[in-house]
Amino acid sequence: MSLFDNELPSLPWKDAVRLVRKVAPKRSTYAMLQNAKATCNGDYCTLLATDLDMGVQVRTPCTHKPGTYILSIERMVAGLPFDKCISDLDPEDYPQLPMVPENATYLEPHWIPAMCDVAFACSTDSTRLSLRGVAVKADGCTATDGHRASHRASDTGATDSGFIVPRPTVALVAGIKGTVQRVDVEHTDLPPFVWFAYPWGYVVSKTVEGPYPNWERLIVRSFMWELSFPRGKWNEWIKQCPDPKKPLFSEIRVVRTSGRARVSFFHGVVGEVDIEELDSEGPDMSIAWNPSYLRESIAHVTGPVVTVAGNKEIQATFVQPGGTDVDILMPLRI
């Protein structure tokens, strides 16, 4: 759900509070970060919030007396008046958000929807740092966790090496419906930063350091088999699979022989359970996937029919093959 739909030079107070709440940590060893810094000029208040990896600056109408204050975000969320939110902490101790340097690379923001669309495939593994974000390169946006990949083609204007936007930052930007006016990227400093500028302020974030894997080596242009079914049919099958996040793992299977496709799921206790059997023209094949991964890929497909294609059982399969936008899933062994 979007935070707000507003393209004015300032946001209403409630929207500004919701935004800083999403950035500031609820708990931190550095207590200052659980607050926001407010700079008032009598007409507007500029709020700053950060968790030291990501930050936001937002402008909101405010008639409080001019000055700089530290505000308790907990009290702000509770709806207390401005005066009741002021903390005794020293505003000088609040971390400064990095400003856009003169040598930063300016990018048009038309690729933002593509970045948000592929973020579901980012890794959540804390040991795989370079996969915990979306890679923005010259030809588009890509996310992968090593078991699947999602790519959306777009002329981003980024360099060939590009940059990696952390998943939490992508989630924040995806939740803000107001239009991003520009994107600035700093490549020379360590750590490098990226800024998403809005009419009311900006979101700034460290980028993820490290090389991004060459996911394109998985791309193939010819397939031994294809499966095409209505989106509703795929979703109906997946809903009958047990949750793979629970201890007893499950997988969804499709086996086609003699023009008939048999769909089933496998459960660690009860074994294989049939779901449906139906006509399906094409060569004999068998394949199995993680149901959650398949569900998320299908959710990002446009159109009423979902096509999945592949070659051998242990090779990558492709959702909506043949186009510039593609999702790749590594299958499970049957």
Tab-separated table of C-alpha atoms in Angstrom:
chain	number	residue	atom	x	y	z
A	1	MET	CA	0.000	0.000	0.000
A	2	SER	CA	1.289	3.453	-0.875
A	3	LEU	CA	2.205	5.829	1.905
A	4	PHE	CA	0.513	8.711	0.155
A	5	ASP	CA	-0.328	10.162	-3.232
A	6	ASN	CA	1.043	13.676	-3.138
A	7	GLU	CA	3.285	15.598	-5.535
A	8	LEU	CA	3.223	18.934	-3.710
A	9	PRO	CA	6.426	20.572	-2.415
A	10	SER	CA	5.475	19.471	1.104
A	11	LEU	CA	3.634	16.595	2.775
A	12	PRO	CA	0.924	16.717	5.425
A	13	TRP	CA	2.256	16.163	8.933
A	14	LYS	CA	0.736	12.677	9.260
A	15	ASP	CA	2.317	11.500	6.011
A	16	ALA	CA	5.697	12.945	7.010
A	17	VAL	CA	5.511	11.108	10.348
A	18	ARG	CA	4.654	7.824	8.640
A	19	LEU	CA	7.644	8.241	6.363
A	20	VAL	CA	10.219	8.933	9.093
A	21	ARG	CA	8.736	6.044	11.107
A	22	LYS	CA	9.547	3.665	8.243
A	23	VAL	CA	13.197	4.787	8.166
A	24	ALA	CA	14.148	5.296	11.818
A	25	PRO	CA	14.889	2.075	13.755
A	26	LYS	CA	12.445	1.238	16.553
A	27	ARG	CA	15.365	-0.049	18.604
A	28	SER	CA	18.998	0.933	18.354
A	29	THR	CA	22.126	0.919	20.489
A	30	TYR	CA	22.384	4.582	19.496
A	31	ALA	CA	19.189	6.007	21.038
A	32	MET	CA	19.366	9.194	18.960
A	33	LEU	CA	18.328	7.239	15.851
A	34	GLN	CA	14.932	6.497	17.383
A	35	ASN	CA	14.160	10.195	16.989
A	36	ALA	CA	13.863	12.676	14.124
A	37	LYS	CA	15.620	15.977	13.669
A	38	ALA	CA	13.295	18.906	12.922
A	39	THR	CA	14.343	22.283	11.523
A	40	CYS	CA	11.516	24.843	11.594
A	41	ASN	CA	11.327	28.274	9.924
A	42	GLY	CA	7.825	29.285	10.998
A	43	ASP	CA	6.091	28.052	7.845
A	44	TYR	CA	7.644	24.645	7.211
A	45	CYS	CA	9.445	21.960	9.159
A	46	THR	CA	12.139	19.780	7.582
A	47	LEU	CA	12.286	16.348	9.229
A	48	LEU	CA	15.348	14.103	9.025
A	49	ALA	CA	15.435	10.413	9.953
A	50	THR	CA	18.089	7.750	9.385
A	51	ASP	CA	19.238	4.289	10.432
A	52	LEU	CA	22.773	5.116	9.175
A	53	ASP	CA	22.259	2.982	6.059
A	54	MET	CA	19.212	4.813	4.701
A	55	GLY	CA	17.801	8.255	5.406
A	56	VAL	CA	14.943	10.569	4.465
A	57	GLN	CA	14.440	14.324	4.419
A	58	VAL	CA	10.844	15.501	4.176
A	59	ARG	CA	9.280	18.984	4.227
A	60	THR	CA	5.939	19.495	5.987
A	61	PRO	CA	3.865	22.583	6.951
A	62	CYS	CA	4.544	23.702	10.534
A	63	THR	CA	3.834	26.916	12.464
A	64	HIS	CA	6.027	26.080	15.446
A	65	LYS	CA	8.558	28.736	16.437
A	66	PRO	CA	11.752	28.664	14.331
A	67	GLY	CA	14.559	26.481	15.607
A	68	THR	CA	16.119	23.029	15.471
A	69	TYR	CA	14.769	20.241	17.652
A	70	ILE	CA	14.967	16.497	18.291
A	71	LEU	CA	11.507	14.933	18.213
A	72	SER	CA	10.478	11.592	19.671
A	73	ILE	CA	9.071	9.548	16.794
A	74	GLU	CA	7.137	7.387	19.257
A	75	ARG	CA	5.306	10.492	20.512
A	76	MET	CA	4.807	11.776	16.974
A	77	VAL	CA	3.193	8.488	15.957
A	78	ALA	CA	0.964	8.681	19.041
A	79	GLY	CA	-0.378	11.997	17.714
A	80	LEU	CA	0.946	14.246	20.486
A	81	PRO	CA	1.318	18.002	19.782
A	82	PHE	CA	4.675	19.255	18.480
A	83	ASP	CA	5.682	20.707	21.877
A	84	LYS	CA	5.073	17.373	23.597
A	85	CYS	CA	7.319	15.549	21.092
A	86	ILE	CA	10.443	17.630	21.744
A	87	SER	CA	13.274	15.668	23.359
A	88	ASP	CA	16.094	16.914	25.600
A	89	LEU	CA	18.678	15.427	23.213
A	90	ASP	CA	21.091	17.832	21.521
A	91	PRO	CA	20.292	18.383	17.796
A	92	GLU	CA	24.034	18.780	17.140
A	93	ASP	CA	24.487	15.085	17.942
A	94	TYR	CA	22.102	13.924	15.226
A	95	PRO	CA	23.884	12.315	12.224
A	96	GLN	CA	23.981	14.403	9.059
A	97	LEU	CA	22.468	12.982	5.892
A	98	PRO	CA	24.894	13.017	2.934
A	99	MET	CA	24.188	15.717	0.369
A	100	VAL	CA	24.368	15.129	-3.382
A	101	PRO	CA	27.962	15.900	-4.478
A	102	GLU	CA	28.663	17.963	-7.578
A	103	ASN	CA	30.262	15.009	-9.375
A	104	ALA	CA	27.300	12.656	-8.834
A	105	THR	CA	25.791	10.948	-11.883
A	106	TYR	CA	22.292	12.197	-12.714
A	107	LEU	CA	19.767	9.622	-13.974
A	108	GLU	CA	16.226	9.995	-15.270
A	109	PRO	CA	13.931	7.971	-12.960
A	110	HIS	CA	11.747	6.141	-15.518
A	111	TRP	CA	13.245	2.764	-14.470
A	112	ILE	CA	11.998	2.993	-10.861
A	113	PRO	CA	8.940	0.717	-11.520
A	114	ALA	CA	11.254	-1.931	-12.999
A	115	MET	CA	13.471	-1.777	-9.917
A	116	CYS	CA	10.467	-2.241	-7.634
A	117	ASP	CA	9.022	-5.052	-9.756
A	118	VAL	CA	12.054	-7.356	-9.473
A	119	ALA	CA	12.799	-6.794	-5.765
A	120	PHE	CA	10.884	-9.935	-4.733
A	121	ALA	CA	13.824	-12.021	-6.017
A	122	CYS	CA	16.441	-10.362	-3.771
A	123	SER	CA	18.287	-12.574	-1.312
A	124	THR	CA	17.525	-12.437	2.416
A	125	ASP	CA	20.734	-14.297	3.298
A	126	SER	CA	22.912	-12.020	5.438
A	127	THR	CA	26.069	-13.708	4.129
A	128	ARG	CA	25.352	-12.890	0.471
A	129	LEU	CA	25.689	-9.119	0.615
A	130	SER	CA	25.813	-8.347	-3.104
A	131	LEU	CA	22.533	-10.244	-3.636
A	132	ARG	CA	20.626	-8.294	-0.967
A	133	GLY	CA	19.536	-5.623	-3.416
A	134	VAL	CA	18.525	-4.769	-6.980
A	135	ALA	CA	21.307	-4.303	-9.530
A	136	VAL	CA	20.658	-1.265	-11.734
A	137	LYS	CA	22.751	-1.486	-14.891
A	138	ALA	CA	22.648	0.126	-18.300
A	139	ASP	CA	20.230	-2.454	-19.740
A	140	GLY	CA	17.782	-2.696	-16.840
A	141	CYS	CA	17.146	-3.888	-13.294
A	142	THR	CA	17.902	-7.368	-11.954
A	143	ALA	CA	17.489	-9.229	-8.679
A	144	THR	CA	18.580	-12.758	-7.767
A	145	ASP	CA	19.048	-14.880	-4.665
A	146	GLY	CA	20.999	-17.645	-6.391
A	147	HIS	CA	17.920	-19.845	-6.848
A	148	ARG	CA	15.927	-17.502	-9.073
A	149	ALA	CA	16.392	-14.256	-10.962
A	150	SER	CA	14.121	-11.519	-12.255
A	151	HIS	CA	15.083	-8.970	-14.916
A	152	ARG	CA	13.191	-6.018	-16.396
A	153	ALA	CA	14.716	-4.323	-19.411
A	154	SER	CA	15.069	-0.540	-19.291
A	155	ASP	CA	17.526	2.046	-20.559
A	156	THR	CA	18.508	3.320	-17.127
A	157	GLY	CA	21.422	5.523	-18.125
A	158	ALA	CA	23.616	3.799	-15.533
A	159	THR	CA	27.161	2.702	-16.252
A	160	ASP	CA	27.913	-0.867	-17.352
A	161	SER	CA	28.944	-1.769	-13.802
A	162	GLY	CA	25.896	0.045	-12.409
A	163	PHE	CA	25.034	0.063	-8.707
A	164	ILE	CA	23.037	-2.080	-6.253
A	165	VAL	CA	20.124	-0.576	-4.314
A	166	PRO	CA	19.447	-2.396	-0.987
A	167	ARG	CA	16.128	-4.182	-0.727
A	168	PRO	CA	14.846	-2.060	2.237
A	169	THR	CA	15.439	1.090	0.187
A	170	VAL	CA	13.615	-0.403	-2.799
A	171	ALA	CA	10.694	-1.310	-0.509
A	172	LEU	CA	10.542	2.242	0.841
A	173	VAL	CA	10.616	3.798	-2.645
A	174	ALA	CA	7.997	1.302	-3.857
A	175	GLY	CA	5.664	2.404	-1.052
A	176	ILE	CA	5.858	6.094	-1.957
A	177	LYS	CA	3.416	6.898	-4.734
A	178	GLY	CA	4.699	10.435	-5.270
A	179	THR	CA	6.797	10.793	-8.427
A	180	VAL	CA	10.576	10.492	-8.231
A	181	GLN	CA	11.917	13.557	-10.042
A	182	ARG	CA	15.531	12.482	-10.409
A	183	VAL	CA	18.098	9.974	-9.190
A	184	ASP	CA	21.701	10.840	-8.328
A	185	VAL	CA	24.448	8.252	-7.848
A	186	GLU	CA	27.869	8.741	-6.246
A	187	HIS	CA	30.443	6.216	-7.435
A	188	THR	CA	33.723	7.664	-6.161
A	189	ASP	CA	33.222	7.823	-2.385
A	190	LEU	CA	33.153	4.790	-0.096
A	191	PRO	CA	30.540	3.790	0.636
A	192	PRO	CA	28.781	5.064	-2.508
A	193	PHE	CA	25.282	6.557	-2.150
A	194	VAL	CA	22.137	6.917	-4.244
A	195	TRP	CA	19.542	9.708	-3.845
A	196	PHE	CA	15.886	9.556	-4.924
A	197	ALA	CA	14.592	13.145	-5.144
A	198	TYR	CA	10.894	14.001	-4.654
A	199	PRO	CA	9.119	17.391	-4.705
A	200	TRP	CA	9.023	17.347	-0.885
A	201	GLY	CA	12.547	16.044	-0.154
A	202	TYR	CA	14.575	12.926	-0.848
A	203	VAL	CA	15.437	9.381	0.160
A	204	VAL	CA	19.165	8.607	0.394
A	205	SER	CA	20.764	5.198	0.799
A	206	LYS	CA	24.101	3.480	0.815
A	207	THR	CA	24.476	1.142	-2.137
A	208	VAL	CA	25.462	-2.493	-1.706
A	209	GLU	CA	29.143	-3.099	-2.326
A	210	GLY	CA	30.562	-6.084	-4.158
A	211	PRO	CA	30.363	-7.680	-7.631
A	212	TYR	CA	26.996	-8.812	-8.936
A	213	PRO	CA	26.788	-12.353	-10.398
A	214	ASN	CA	26.595	-12.817	-14.140
A	215	TRP	CA	23.018	-14.091	-14.223
A	216	GLU	CA	22.894	-13.674	-18.031
A	217	ARG	CA	24.933	-16.840	-18.520
A	218	LEU	CA	21.722	-18.750	-17.698
A	219	ILE	CA	19.894	-17.245	-20.681
A	220	VAL	CA	19.052	-19.647	-23.490
A	221	ARG	CA	17.022	-18.982	-26.642
A	222	SER	CA	15.665	-22.446	-27.453
A	223	PHE	CA	13.669	-24.830	-25.276
A	224	MET	CA	12.815	-28.518	-25.351
A	225	TRP	CA	9.415	-28.008	-23.712
A	226	GLU	CA	6.832	-25.363	-22.785
A	227	LEU	CA	3.833	-25.310	-20.472
A	228	SER	CA	1.097	-22.708	-21.065
A	229	PHE	CA	-1.920	-22.474	-18.780
A	230	PRO	CA	-4.239	-19.662	-17.642
A	231	ARG	CA	-2.905	-17.679	-14.692
A	232	GLY	CA	-5.896	-18.772	-12.586
A	233	LYS	CA	-5.063	-22.425	-13.172
A	234	TRP	CA	-1.467	-21.979	-11.961
A	235	ASN	CA	-2.670	-20.118	-8.860
A	236	GLU	CA	-5.277	-22.782	-8.142
A	237	TRP	CA	-2.584	-25.472	-8.144
A	238	ILE	CA	-0.162	-23.517	-5.976
A	239	LYS	CA	-2.825	-22.812	-3.348
A	240	GLN	CA	-3.118	-26.554	-2.715
A	241	CYS	CA	0.589	-26.911	-1.895
A	242	PRO	CA	1.666	-26.844	1.768
A	243	ASP	CA	3.694	-23.862	2.909
A	244	PRO	CA	7.348	-24.622	2.011
A	245	LYS	CA	8.539	-22.366	4.854
A	246	LYS	CA	7.315	-24.938	7.358
A	247	PRO	CA	9.686	-27.739	8.441
A	248	LEU	CA	8.231	-30.329	6.070
A	249	PHE	CA	9.261	-29.025	2.670
A	250	SER	CA	6.941	-29.188	-0.309
A	251	GLU	CA	7.288	-28.825	-4.062
A	252	ILE	CA	4.878	-28.510	-6.970
A	253	ARG	CA	5.413	-30.998	-9.800
A	254	VAL	CA	4.298	-31.171	-13.427
A	255	VAL	CA	4.887	-34.368	-15.426
A	256	ARG	CA	3.690	-34.598	-19.027
A	257	THR	CA	3.475	-37.905	-20.868
A	258	SER	CA	1.580	-38.736	-24.067
A	259	GLY	CA	-0.155	-35.353	-24.252
A	260	ARG	CA	-1.411	-35.430	-20.640
A	261	ALA	CA	0.002	-33.262	-17.842
A	262	ARG	CA	-0.196	-34.537	-14.278
A	263	VAL	CA	0.088	-31.824	-11.609
A	264	SER	CA	0.907	-32.809	-8.013
A	265	PHE	CA	2.674	-31.657	-4.889
A	266	PHE	CA	5.148	-33.522	-2.718
A	267	HIS	CA	4.984	-33.354	1.090
A	268	GLY	CA	7.589	-34.675	3.507
A	269	VAL	CA	5.108	-36.884	5.410
A	270	VAL	CA	2.301	-37.880	3.051
A	271	GLY	CA	4.465	-38.110	-0.081
A	272	GLU	CA	3.097	-37.181	-3.501
A	273	VAL	CA	-0.498	-35.950	-3.732
A	274	ASP	CA	-2.280	-35.500	-7.071
A	275	ILE	CA	-3.864	-32.119	-7.813
A	276	GLU	CA	-5.123	-32.381	-11.411
A	277	GLU	CA	-4.549	-34.112	-14.735
A	278	LEU	CA	-5.383	-32.385	-18.010
A	279	ASP	CA	-4.587	-32.286	-21.729
A	280	SER	CA	-1.274	-30.613	-22.637
A	281	GLU	CA	0.258	-30.936	-26.080
A	282	GLY	CA	4.036	-31.160	-26.369
A	283	PRO	CA	7.011	-33.423	-25.685
A	284	ASP	CA	7.225	-35.512	-22.534
A	285	MET	CA	8.847	-33.689	-19.611
A	286	SER	CA	8.963	-33.487	-15.816
A	287	ILE	CA	9.765	-30.534	-13.561
A	288	ALA	CA	9.388	-29.424	-9.918
A	289	TRP	CA	9.587	-25.975	-8.282
A	290	ASN	CA	9.422	-24.247	-4.933
A	291	PRO	CA	5.711	-23.235	-4.790
A	292	SER	CA	6.414	-19.844	-3.178
A	293	TYR	CA	9.005	-18.934	-5.809
A	294	LEU	CA	6.646	-19.942	-8.612
A	295	ARG	CA	3.791	-17.970	-7.023
A	296	GLU	CA	5.865	-14.790	-6.775
A	297	SER	CA	7.054	-15.030	-10.380
A	298	ILE	CA	3.528	-15.588	-11.682
A	299	ALA	CA	2.286	-12.609	-9.667
A	300	HIS	CA	4.612	-10.360	-11.691
A	301	VAL	CA	3.483	-11.647	-15.093
A	302	THR	CA	1.163	-9.443	-17.137
A	303	GLY	CA	-1.502	-11.138	-19.204
A	304	PRO	CA	-3.981	-13.982	-18.621
A	305	VAL	CA	-1.704	-16.851	-19.744
A	306	VAL	CA	1.512	-17.899	-18.019
A	307	THR	CA	4.103	-19.817	-20.019
A	308	VAL	CA	6.994	-21.698	-18.443
A	309	ALA	CA	9.736	-23.241	-20.589
A	310	GLY	CA	12.917	-25.221	-20.055
A	311	ASN	CA	15.198	-28.018	-21.150
A	312	LYS	CA	16.567	-30.646	-18.765
A	313	GLU	CA	15.095	-31.273	-15.311
A	314	ILE	CA	18.089	-29.758	-13.515
A	315	GLN	CA	18.464	-26.686	-15.745
A	316	ALA	CA	16.930	-23.275	-15.231
A	317	THR	CA	13.321	-22.748	-16.303
A	318	PHE	CA	11.979	-19.495	-17.697
A	319	VAL	CA	8.700	-17.720	-16.979
A	320	GLN	CA	7.367	-15.900	-20.077
A	321	PRO	CA	10.367	-16.868	-22.251
A	322	GLY	CA	11.355	-15.051	-25.408
A	323	GLY	CA	10.856	-11.478	-24.179
A	324	THR	CA	13.202	-8.851	-22.759
A	325	ASP	CA	11.579	-9.175	-19.324
A	326	VAL	CA	12.122	-12.606	-17.811
A	327	ASP	CA	11.987	-14.521	-14.550
A	328	ILE	CA	14.311	-17.520	-14.107
A	329	LEU	CA	13.678	-20.362	-11.632
A	330	MET	CA	16.062	-23.146	-10.714
A	331	PRO	CA	14.027	-26.365	-10.442
A	332	LEU	CA	14.026	-28.888	-7.623
A	333	ARG	CA	15.003	-32.506	-8.115
A	334	ILE	CA	12.046	-34.853	-8.294
